[in-house]
Amino acid sequence: MIVAGFGCRDSVDADALRAALDLATRDGPMPTALATLSHKASLLAPIAEALDLPLLLIDPTEIDGVSTPTSSPASLAAYRTGSVAEAVALIAAGAGSRLIIPRVISPLGGATCALAQGIAA
């Protein structure tokens, strides 16, 4: 499974989220699922539906303290992890998963995306 994890501001629009996904997948594989924090579901649902991909929702407590290779002061302050996108992707991809594309920032601002690969069952 390849999961595209997203971090974003509450005010982000679909174009910024899609631009982050396009940037992450430019040099990486297409995801088989999208993931975000549970309270951001309504922001990603239209993209998941348009791509016919499942949207995996992660409770914010699950990313608390998850170690990530990149770091944002805002993510650290709000969620105690360096990157929401990376942490969500790793958690959603399951135990033993690894990042294959670290966090990229949407050229339109307000959104980040990272890709993680899970271990096939």
PDB file of C-alpha atoms in Angstrom, residues 1-6 18-34 51 53 89 93 98-102 104 113-118:
ATOM      1  CA  MET A   1       0.000   0.000   0.000  1.00  0.00           C
ATOM      2  CA  ILE A   2       1.206   3.499  -0.868  1.00  0.00           C
ATOM      3  CA  VAL A   3      -0.363   6.198   1.291  1.00  0.00           C
ATOM      4  CA  ALA A   4      -0.336   9.917   0.558  1.00  0.00           C
ATOM      5  CA  GLY A   5      -0.491  11.678   3.902  1.00  0.00           C
ATOM      6  CA  PHE A   6      -1.617  15.284   4.131  1.00  0.00           C
ATOM      7  CA  ARG A  18      -4.108  18.607  -5.263  1.00  0.00           C
ATOM      8  CA  ALA A  19      -0.956  20.616  -6.065  1.00  0.00           C
ATOM      9  CA  ALA A  20       0.785  19.045  -3.047  1.00  0.00           C
ATOM     10  CA  LEU A  21      -0.249  15.561  -4.212  1.00  0.00           C
ATOM     11  CA  ASP A  22       0.898  16.272  -7.766  1.00  0.00           C
ATOM     12  CA  LEU A  23       4.276  17.448  -6.482  1.00  0.00           C
ATOM     13  CA  ALA A  24       4.720  14.378  -4.243  1.00  0.00           C
ATOM     14  CA  THR A  25       3.828  11.969  -7.030  1.00  0.00           C
ATOM     15  CA  ARG A  26       5.911  13.704  -9.692  1.00  0.00           C
ATOM     16  CA  ASP A  27       8.929  11.596  -8.667  1.00  0.00           C
ATOM     17  CA  GLY A  28       7.061   8.873  -6.819  1.00  0.00           C
ATOM     18  CA  PRO A  29       4.322   6.313  -7.331  1.00  0.00           C
ATOM     19  CA  MET A  30       0.622   7.054  -7.303  1.00  0.00           C
ATOM     20  CA  PRO A  31      -0.958   6.339  -3.916  1.00  0.00           C
ATOM     21  CA  THR A  32      -3.457   3.592  -3.261  1.00  0.00           C
ATOM     22  CA  ALA A  33      -4.978   5.591  -0.383  1.00  0.00           C
ATOM     23  CA  LEU A  34      -5.056   9.114   1.022  1.00  0.00           C
ATOM     24  CA  LEU A  51      -9.445   9.790  -7.551  1.00  0.00           C
ATOM     25  CA  LEU A  53      -9.225   6.244  -3.453  1.00  0.00           C
ATOM     26  CA  ALA A  89       1.308   8.702   6.009  1.00  0.00           C
ATOM     27  CA  ALA A  93       0.504   2.741   5.962  1.00  0.00           C
ATOM     28  CA  ARG A  98       8.664   3.746   5.489  1.00  0.00           C
ATOM     29  CA  LEU A  99       8.619   7.146   3.854  1.00  0.00           C
ATOM     30  CA  ILE A 100       9.337   7.067   0.157  1.00  0.00           C
ATOM     31  CA  ILE A 101       8.725  10.773  -0.501  1.00  0.00           C
ATOM     32  CA  PRO A 102       9.271  13.171   2.426  1.00  0.00           C
ATOM     33  CA  VAL A 104       6.563  18.472   0.043  1.00  0.00           C
ATOM     34  CA  CYS A 113       1.962  15.831   1.311  1.00  0.00           C
ATOM     35  CA  ALA A 114       4.249  12.844   1.936  1.00  0.00           C
ATOM     36  CA  LEU A 115       4.199   9.286   0.614  1.00  0.00           C
ATOM     37  CA  ALA A 116       4.733   6.183   2.730  1.00  0.00           C
ATOM     38  CA  GLN A 117       4.887   2.558   1.675  1.00  0.00           C
ATOM     39  CA  GLY A 118       3.474  -0.136   3.875  1.00  0.00           C
TER      40      GLY A 118
END
